PDB file of C-alpha atoms in Angstrom:
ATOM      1  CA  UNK X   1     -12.375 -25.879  39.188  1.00 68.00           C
ATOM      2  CA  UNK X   2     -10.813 -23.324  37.347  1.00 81.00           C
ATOM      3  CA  UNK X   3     -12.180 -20.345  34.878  1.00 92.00           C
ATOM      4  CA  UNK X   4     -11.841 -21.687  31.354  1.00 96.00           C
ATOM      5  CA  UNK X   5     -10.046 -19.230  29.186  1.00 97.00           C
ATOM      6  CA  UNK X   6     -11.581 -20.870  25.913  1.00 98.00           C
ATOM      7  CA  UNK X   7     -14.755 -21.667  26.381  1.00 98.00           C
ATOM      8  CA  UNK X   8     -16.541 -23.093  22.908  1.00 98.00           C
ATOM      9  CA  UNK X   9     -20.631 -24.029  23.159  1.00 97.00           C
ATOM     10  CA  UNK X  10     -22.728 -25.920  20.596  1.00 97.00           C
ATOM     11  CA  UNK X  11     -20.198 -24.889  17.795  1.00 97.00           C
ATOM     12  CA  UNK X  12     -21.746 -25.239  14.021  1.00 97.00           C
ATOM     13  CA  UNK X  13     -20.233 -24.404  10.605  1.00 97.00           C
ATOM     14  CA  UNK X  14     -21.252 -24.764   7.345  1.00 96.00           C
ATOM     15  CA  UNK X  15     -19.554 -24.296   4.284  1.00 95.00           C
ATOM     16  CA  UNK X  16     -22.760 -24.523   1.509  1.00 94.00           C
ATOM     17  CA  UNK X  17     -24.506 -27.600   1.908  1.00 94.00           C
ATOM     18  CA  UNK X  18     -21.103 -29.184   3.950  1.00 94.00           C
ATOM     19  CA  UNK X  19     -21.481 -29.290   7.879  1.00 95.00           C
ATOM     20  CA  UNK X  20     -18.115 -28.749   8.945  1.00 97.00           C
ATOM     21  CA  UNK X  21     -18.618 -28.662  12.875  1.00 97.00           C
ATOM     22  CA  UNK X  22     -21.050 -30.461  14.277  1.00 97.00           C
ATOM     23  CA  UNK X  23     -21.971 -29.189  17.587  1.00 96.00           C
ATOM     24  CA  UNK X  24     -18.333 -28.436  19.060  1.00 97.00           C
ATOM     25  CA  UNK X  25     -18.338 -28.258  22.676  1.00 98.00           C
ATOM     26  CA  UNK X  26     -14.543 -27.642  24.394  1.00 98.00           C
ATOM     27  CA  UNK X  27     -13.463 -26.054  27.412  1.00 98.00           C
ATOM     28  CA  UNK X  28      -9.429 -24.725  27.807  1.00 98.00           C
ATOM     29  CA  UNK X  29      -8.473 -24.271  31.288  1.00 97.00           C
ATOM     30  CA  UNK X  30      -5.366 -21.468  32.385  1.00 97.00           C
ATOM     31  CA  UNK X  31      -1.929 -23.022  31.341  1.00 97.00           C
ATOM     32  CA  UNK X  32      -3.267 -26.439  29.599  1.00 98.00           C
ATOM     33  CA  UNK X  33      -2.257 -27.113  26.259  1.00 98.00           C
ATOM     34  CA  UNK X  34      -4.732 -29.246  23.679  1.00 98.00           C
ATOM     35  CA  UNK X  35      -3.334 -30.608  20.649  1.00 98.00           C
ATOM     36  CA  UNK X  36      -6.479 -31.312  17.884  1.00 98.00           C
ATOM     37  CA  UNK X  37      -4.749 -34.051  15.447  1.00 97.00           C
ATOM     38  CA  UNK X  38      -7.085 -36.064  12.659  1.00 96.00           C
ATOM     39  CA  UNK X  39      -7.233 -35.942   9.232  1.00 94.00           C
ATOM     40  CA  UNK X  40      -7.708 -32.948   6.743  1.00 92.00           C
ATOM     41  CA  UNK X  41     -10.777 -32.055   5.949  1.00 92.00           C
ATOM     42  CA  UNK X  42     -11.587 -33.023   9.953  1.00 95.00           C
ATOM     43  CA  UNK X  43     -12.479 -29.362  11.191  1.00 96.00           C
ATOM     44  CA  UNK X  44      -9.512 -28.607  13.359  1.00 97.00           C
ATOM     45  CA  UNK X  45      -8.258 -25.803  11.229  1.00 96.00           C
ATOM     46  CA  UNK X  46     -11.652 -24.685  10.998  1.00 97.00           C
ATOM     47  CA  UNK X  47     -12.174 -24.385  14.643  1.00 98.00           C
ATOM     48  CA  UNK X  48      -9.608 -22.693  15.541  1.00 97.00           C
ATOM     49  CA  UNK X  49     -10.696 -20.045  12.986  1.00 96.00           C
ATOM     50  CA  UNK X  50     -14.012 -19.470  14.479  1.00 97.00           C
ATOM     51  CA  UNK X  51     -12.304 -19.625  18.191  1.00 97.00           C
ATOM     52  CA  UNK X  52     -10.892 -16.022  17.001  1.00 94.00           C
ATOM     53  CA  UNK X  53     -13.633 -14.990  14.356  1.00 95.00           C
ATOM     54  CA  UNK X  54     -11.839 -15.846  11.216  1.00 94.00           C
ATOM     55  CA  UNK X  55     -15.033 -17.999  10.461  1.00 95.00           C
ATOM     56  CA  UNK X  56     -18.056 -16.715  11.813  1.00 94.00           C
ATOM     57  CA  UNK X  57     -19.600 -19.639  12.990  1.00 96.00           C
ATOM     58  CA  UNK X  58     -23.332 -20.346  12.170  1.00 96.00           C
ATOM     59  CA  UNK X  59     -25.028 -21.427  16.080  1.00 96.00           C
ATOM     60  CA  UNK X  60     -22.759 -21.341  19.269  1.00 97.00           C
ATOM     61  CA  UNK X  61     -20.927 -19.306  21.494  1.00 97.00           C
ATOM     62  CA  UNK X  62     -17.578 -18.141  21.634  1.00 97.00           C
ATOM     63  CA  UNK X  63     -15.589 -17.143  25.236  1.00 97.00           C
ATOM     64  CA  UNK X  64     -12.118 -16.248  25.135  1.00 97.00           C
ATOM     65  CA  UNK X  65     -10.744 -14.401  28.468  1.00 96.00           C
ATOM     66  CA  UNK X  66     -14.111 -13.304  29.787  1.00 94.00           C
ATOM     67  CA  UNK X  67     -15.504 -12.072  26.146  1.00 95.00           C
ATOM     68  CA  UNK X  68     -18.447 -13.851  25.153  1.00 96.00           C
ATOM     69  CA  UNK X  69     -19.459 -13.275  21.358  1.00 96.00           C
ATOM     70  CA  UNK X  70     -22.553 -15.779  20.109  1.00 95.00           C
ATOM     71  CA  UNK X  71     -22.807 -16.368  16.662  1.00 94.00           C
ATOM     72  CA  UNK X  72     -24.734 -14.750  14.057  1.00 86.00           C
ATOM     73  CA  UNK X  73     -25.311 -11.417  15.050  1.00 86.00           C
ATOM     74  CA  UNK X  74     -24.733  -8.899  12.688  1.00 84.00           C
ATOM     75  CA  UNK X  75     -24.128  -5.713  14.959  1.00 92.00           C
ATOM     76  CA  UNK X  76     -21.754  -2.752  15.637  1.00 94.00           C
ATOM     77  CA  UNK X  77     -21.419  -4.342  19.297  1.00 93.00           C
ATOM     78  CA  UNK X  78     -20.726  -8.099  17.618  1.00 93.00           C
ATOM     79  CA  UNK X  79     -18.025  -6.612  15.589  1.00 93.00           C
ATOM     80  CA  UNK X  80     -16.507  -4.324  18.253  1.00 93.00           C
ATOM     81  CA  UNK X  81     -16.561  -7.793  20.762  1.00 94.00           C
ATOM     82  CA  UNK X  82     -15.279  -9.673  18.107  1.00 94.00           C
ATOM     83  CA  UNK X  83     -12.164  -7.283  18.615  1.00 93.00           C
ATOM     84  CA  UNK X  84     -11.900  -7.558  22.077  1.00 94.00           C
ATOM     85  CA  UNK X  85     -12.093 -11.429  21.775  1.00 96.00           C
ATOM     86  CA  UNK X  86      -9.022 -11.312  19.468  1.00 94.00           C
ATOM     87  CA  UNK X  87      -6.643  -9.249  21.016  1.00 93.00           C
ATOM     88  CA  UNK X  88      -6.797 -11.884  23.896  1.00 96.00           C
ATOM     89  CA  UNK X  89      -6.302 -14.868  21.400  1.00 97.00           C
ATOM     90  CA  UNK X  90      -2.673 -14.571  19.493  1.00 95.00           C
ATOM     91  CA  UNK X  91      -2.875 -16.391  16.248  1.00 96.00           C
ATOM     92  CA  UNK X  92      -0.595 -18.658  14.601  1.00 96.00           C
ATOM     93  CA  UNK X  93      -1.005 -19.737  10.841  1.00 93.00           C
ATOM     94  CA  UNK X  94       0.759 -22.304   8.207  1.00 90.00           C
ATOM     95  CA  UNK X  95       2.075 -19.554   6.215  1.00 89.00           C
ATOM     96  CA  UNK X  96       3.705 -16.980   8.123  1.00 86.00           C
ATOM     97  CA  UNK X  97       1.733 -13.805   7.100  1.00 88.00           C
ATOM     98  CA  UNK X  98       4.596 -11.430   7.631  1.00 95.00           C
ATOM     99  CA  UNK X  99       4.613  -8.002   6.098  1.00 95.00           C
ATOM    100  CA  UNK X 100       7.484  -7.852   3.840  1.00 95.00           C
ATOM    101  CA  UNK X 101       7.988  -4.532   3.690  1.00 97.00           C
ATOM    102  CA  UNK X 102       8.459  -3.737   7.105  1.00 96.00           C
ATOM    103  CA  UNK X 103      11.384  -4.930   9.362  1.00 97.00           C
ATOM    104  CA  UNK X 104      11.833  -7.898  11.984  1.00 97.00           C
ATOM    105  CA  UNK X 105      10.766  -5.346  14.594  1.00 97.00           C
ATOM    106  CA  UNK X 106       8.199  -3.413  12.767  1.00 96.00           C
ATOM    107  CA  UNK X 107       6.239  -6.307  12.160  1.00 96.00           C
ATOM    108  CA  UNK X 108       6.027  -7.057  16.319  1.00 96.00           C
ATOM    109  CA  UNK X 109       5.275  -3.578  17.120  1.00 96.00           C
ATOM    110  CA  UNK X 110       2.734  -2.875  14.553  1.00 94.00           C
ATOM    111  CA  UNK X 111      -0.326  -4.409  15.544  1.00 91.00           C
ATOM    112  CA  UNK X 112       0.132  -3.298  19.625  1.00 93.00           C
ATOM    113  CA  UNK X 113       0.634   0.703  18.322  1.00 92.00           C
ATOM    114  CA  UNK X 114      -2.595   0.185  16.135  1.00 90.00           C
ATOM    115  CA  UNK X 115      -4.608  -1.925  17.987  1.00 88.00           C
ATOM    116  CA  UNK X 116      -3.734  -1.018  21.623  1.00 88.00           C
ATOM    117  CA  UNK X 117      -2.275   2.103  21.033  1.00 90.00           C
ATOM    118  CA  UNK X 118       0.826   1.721  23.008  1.00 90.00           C
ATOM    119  CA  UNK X 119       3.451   3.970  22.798  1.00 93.00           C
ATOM    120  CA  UNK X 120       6.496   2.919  20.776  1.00 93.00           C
ATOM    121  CA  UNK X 121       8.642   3.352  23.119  1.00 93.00           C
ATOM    122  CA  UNK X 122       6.535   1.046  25.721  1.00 94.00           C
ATOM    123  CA  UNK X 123       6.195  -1.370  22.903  1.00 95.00           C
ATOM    124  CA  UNK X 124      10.347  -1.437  21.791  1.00 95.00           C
ATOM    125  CA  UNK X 125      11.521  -3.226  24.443  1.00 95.00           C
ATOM    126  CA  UNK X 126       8.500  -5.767  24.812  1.00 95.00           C
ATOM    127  CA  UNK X 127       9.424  -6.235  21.607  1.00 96.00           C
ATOM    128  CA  UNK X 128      13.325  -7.150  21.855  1.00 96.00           C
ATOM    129  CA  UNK X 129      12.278  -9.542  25.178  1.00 96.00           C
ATOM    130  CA  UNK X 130      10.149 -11.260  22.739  1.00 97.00           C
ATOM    131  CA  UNK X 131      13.428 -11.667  20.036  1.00 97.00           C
ATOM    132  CA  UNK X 132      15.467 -12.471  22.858  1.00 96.00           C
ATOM    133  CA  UNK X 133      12.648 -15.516  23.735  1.00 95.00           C
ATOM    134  CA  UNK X 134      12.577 -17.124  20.296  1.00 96.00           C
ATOM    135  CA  UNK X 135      16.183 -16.465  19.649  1.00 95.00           C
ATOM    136  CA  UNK X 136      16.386 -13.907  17.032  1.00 96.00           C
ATOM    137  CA  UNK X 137      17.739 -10.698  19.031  1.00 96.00           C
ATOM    138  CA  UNK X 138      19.881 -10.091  15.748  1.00 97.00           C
ATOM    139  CA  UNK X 139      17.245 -10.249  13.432  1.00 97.00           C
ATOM    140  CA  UNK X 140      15.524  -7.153  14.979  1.00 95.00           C
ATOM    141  CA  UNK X 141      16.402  -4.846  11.756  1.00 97.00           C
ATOM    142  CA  UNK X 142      16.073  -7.568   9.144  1.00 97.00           C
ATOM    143  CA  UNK X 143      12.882  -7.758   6.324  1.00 97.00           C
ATOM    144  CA  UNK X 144      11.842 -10.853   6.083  1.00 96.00           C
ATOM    145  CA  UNK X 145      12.713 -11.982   2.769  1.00 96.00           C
ATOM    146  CA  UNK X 146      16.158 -12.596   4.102  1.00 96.00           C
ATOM    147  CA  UNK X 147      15.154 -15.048   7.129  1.00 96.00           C
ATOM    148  CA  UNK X 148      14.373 -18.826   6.619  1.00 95.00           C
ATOM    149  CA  UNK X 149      11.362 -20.050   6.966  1.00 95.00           C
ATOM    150  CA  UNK X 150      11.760 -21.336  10.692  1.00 95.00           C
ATOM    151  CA  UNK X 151      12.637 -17.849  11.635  1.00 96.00           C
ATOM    152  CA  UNK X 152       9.782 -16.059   9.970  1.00 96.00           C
ATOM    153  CA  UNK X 153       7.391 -18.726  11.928  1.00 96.00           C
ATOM    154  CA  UNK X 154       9.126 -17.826  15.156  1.00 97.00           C
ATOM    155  CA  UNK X 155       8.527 -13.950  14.222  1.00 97.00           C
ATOM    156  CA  UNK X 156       5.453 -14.683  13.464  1.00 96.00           C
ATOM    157  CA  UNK X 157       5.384 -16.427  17.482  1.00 97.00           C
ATOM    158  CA  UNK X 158       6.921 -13.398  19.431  1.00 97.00           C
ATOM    159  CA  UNK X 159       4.598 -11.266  16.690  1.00 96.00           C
ATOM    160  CA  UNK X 160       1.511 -12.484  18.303  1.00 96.00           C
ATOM    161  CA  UNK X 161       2.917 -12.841  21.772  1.00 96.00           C
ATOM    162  CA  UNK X 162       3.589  -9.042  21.265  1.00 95.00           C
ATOM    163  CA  UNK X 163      -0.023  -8.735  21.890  1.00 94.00           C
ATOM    164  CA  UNK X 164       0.249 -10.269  25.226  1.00 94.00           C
ATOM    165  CA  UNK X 165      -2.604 -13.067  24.754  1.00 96.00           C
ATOM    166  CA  UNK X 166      -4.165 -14.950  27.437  1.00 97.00           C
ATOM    167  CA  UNK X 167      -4.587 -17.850  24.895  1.00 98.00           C
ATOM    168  CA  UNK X 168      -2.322 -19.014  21.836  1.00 98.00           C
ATOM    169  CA  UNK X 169      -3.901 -20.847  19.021  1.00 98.00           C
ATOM    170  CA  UNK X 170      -1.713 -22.314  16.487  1.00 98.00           C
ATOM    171  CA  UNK X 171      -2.598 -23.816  13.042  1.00 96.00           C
ATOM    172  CA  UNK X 172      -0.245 -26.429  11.927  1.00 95.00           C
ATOM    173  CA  UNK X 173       2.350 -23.763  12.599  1.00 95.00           C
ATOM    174  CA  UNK X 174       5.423 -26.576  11.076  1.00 94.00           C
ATOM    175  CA  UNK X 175       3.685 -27.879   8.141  1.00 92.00           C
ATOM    176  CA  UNK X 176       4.896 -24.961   5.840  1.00 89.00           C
ATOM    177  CA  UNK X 177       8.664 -25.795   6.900  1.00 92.00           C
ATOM    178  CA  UNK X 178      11.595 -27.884   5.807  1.00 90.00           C
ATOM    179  CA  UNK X 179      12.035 -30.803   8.076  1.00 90.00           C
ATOM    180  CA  UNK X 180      15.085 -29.222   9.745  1.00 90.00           C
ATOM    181  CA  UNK X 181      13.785 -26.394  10.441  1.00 92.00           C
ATOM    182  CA  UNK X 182      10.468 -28.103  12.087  1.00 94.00           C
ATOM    183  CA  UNK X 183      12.770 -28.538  15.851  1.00 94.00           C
ATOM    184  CA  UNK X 184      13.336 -25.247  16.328  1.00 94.00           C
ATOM    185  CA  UNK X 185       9.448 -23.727  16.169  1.00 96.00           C
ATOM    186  CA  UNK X 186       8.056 -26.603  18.506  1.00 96.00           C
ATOM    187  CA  UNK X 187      11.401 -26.011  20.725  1.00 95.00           C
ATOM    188  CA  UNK X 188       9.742 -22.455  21.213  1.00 96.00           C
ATOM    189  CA  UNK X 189       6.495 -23.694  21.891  1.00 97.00           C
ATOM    190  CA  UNK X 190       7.296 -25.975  24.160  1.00 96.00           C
ATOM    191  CA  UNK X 191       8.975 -23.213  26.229  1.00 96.00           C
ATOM    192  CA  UNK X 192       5.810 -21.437  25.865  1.00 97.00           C
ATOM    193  CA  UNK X 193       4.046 -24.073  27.540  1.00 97.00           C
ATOM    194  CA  UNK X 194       7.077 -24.987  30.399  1.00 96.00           C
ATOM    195  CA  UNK X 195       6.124 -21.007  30.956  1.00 96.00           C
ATOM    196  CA  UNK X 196       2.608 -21.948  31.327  1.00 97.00           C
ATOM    197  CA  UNK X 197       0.463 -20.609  28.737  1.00 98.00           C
ATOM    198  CA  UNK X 198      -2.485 -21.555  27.354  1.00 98.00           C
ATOM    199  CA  UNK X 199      -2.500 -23.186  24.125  1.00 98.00           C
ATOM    200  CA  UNK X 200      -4.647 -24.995  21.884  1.00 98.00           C
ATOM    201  CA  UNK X 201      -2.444 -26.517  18.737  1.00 98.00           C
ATOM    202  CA  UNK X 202      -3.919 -27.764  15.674  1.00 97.00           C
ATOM    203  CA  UNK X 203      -0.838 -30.323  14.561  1.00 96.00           C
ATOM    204  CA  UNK X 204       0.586 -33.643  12.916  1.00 93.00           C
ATOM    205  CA  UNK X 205       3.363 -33.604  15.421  1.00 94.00           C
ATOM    206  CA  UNK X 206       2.606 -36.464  17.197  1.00 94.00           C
ATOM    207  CA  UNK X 207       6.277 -35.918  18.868  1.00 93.00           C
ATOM    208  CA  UNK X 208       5.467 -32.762  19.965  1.00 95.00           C
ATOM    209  CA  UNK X 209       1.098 -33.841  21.168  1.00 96.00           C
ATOM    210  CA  UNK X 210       2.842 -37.042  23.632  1.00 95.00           C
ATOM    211  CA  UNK X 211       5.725 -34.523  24.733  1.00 95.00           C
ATOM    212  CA  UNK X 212       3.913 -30.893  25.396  1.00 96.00           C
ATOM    213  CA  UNK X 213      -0.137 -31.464  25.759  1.00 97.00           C
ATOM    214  CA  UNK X 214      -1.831 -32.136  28.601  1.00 97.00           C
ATOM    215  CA  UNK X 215      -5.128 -33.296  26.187  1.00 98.00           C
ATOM    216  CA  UNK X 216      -5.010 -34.433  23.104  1.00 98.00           C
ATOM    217  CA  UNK X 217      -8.539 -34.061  20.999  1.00 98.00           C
ATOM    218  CA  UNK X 218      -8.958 -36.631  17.797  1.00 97.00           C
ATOM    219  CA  UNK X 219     -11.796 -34.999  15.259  1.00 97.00           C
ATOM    220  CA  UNK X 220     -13.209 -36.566  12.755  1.00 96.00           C
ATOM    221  CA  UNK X 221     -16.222 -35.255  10.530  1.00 96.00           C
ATOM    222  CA  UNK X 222     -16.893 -32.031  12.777  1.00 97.00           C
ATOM    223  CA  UNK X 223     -16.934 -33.561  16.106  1.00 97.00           C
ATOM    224  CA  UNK X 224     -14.730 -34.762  18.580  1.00 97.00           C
ATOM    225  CA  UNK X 225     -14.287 -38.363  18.249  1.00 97.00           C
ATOM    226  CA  UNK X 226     -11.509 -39.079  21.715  1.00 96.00           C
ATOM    227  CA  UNK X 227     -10.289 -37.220  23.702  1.00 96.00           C
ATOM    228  CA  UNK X 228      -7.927 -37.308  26.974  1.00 96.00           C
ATOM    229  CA  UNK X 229      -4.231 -37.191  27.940  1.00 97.00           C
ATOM    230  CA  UNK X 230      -1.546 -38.406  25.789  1.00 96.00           C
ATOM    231  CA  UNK X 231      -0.698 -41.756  27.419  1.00 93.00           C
ATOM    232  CA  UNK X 232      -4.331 -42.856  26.733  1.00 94.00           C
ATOM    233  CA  UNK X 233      -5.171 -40.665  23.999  1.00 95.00           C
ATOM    234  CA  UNK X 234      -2.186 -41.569  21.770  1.00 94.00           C
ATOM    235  CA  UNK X 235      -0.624 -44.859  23.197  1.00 92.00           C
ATOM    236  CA  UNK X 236      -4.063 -46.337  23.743  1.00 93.00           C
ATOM    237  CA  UNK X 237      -7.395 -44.847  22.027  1.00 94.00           C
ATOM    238  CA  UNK X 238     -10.436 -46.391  22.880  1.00 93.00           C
ATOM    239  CA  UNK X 239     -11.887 -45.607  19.240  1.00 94.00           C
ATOM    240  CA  UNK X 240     -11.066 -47.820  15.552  1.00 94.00           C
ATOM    241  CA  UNK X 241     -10.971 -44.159  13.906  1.00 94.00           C
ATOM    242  CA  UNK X 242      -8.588 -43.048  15.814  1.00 95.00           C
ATOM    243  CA  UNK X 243      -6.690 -46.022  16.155  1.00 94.00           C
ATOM    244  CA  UNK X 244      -6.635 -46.011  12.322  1.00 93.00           C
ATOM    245  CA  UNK X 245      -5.398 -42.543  11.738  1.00 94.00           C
ATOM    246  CA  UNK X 246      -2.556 -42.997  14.621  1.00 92.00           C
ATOM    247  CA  UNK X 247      -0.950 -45.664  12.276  1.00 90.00           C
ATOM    248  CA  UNK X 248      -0.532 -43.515   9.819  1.00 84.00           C
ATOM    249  CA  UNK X 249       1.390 -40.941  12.032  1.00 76.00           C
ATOM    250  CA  UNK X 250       3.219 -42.991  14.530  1.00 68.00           C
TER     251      UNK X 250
END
């Protein structure tokens, strides 16, 4: 049995008086890829948050890539682990949190001079390899004002790639986008998983779950409801909630 690179334990989170996770348990071996589909307002999204520290969750532990961070502390060591823990997991989001001022390039380089304190010139040609992988070599020198909204979300791919994560977490990384534009983000994740790396993909892309995941995780009010591979998962679920939420999608 392999290492788990995501490890999640006994995972709570309130927001107020609503309990949002429910006692989240989930392990992520190397190279698998886990779709979470279900409704809004399910607690995917607000998983994946507390998977990197976004959320600070309120009981559990978190292990990404050997780091182990519990929940609740309030320490100089929590914060600096919570660090370590992130520049392992490469992040994903809806919008594409780009910085607008800088170029194509800058934005990729920034976060490995700052955080890792590469040099620039180590970090330039990671950099173009990763433009080269989601197809926007000629970009390199562009702000992003002036790309669509498929190409920001696949600078905002090779942008956290740039980090050189041992997991990738995405949050309903096409929802933001134009229908035509959806193809040609999950074309670049799915070479991300033929490449074999770990992901964990919060999504409505049914398409994309039967196609790229090896498990596919239906939540419902803070816990997981079904889980297992597509062909069951999807094509046959076991449970009336899920079976009710997959005829809205499919």
């Amino acid at each position: 049995m392999q290492e788990p690179v995501v490890s999640v334990t006994d995972l709570h989170k309130r927001f107020g008086t609503l309990e949002v996770l429910k006692g989240v348990n989930l392990q992520v071996v190397p190279r698998e890829v886990v779709c979470l589909i279900g409704r809004s307002g399910s607690g995917k999204s607000t998983l994946l948050r507390c998977i990197n520290f976004l959320e600070e969750p309120d009981v559990g532990v978190i292990t990404v890539a050997g780091i182990s961070v519990p929940a609740g502390e309030r320490t100089a060591e929590h914060r600096r682990r919570i660090i370590e823990l992130r520049e392992r997991a490469g992040m994903v989001f809806q919008s594409f949190n780009l910085f607008p001022h800088k170029t194509v390039l800058e934005n990729l380089i920034e976060a490995p001079l700052i955080v890792k304190k590469m040099q620039r010139s180590a970090i330039i040609p990671i950099a173009e390899e990763l433009l080269a992988k989601v197809g926007l070599s000629e970009k390199r020198d562009v702000y992003p004002s002036k790309l669509s909204g498929g190409q920001q979300q696949r600078v905002a791919i090779a942008r956290a790639l740039a980090m050189q994560p041992q997991v990738m977490l995405f949050d309903e990384p096409t929802s933001a986008l134009d229908p035509e534009l959806i193809g040609e983000v999950l074309e670049v994740m799915r070479e991300l998983a033929k490449e074999g790396m770990t992901m964990i993909v919060v999504t409505h892309e049914m398409g994309f779950a039967r196609e790229v995941a090896d498990r596919v995780i239906f939540m419902d009010q803070g816990i997981f409801v079904e889980e297992g591979p597509p062909a069951q998962c999807l094509a046959s679920p076991k449970d009336e909630r899920t079976r009710r939420f997959l005829e809205r999608y499919l």
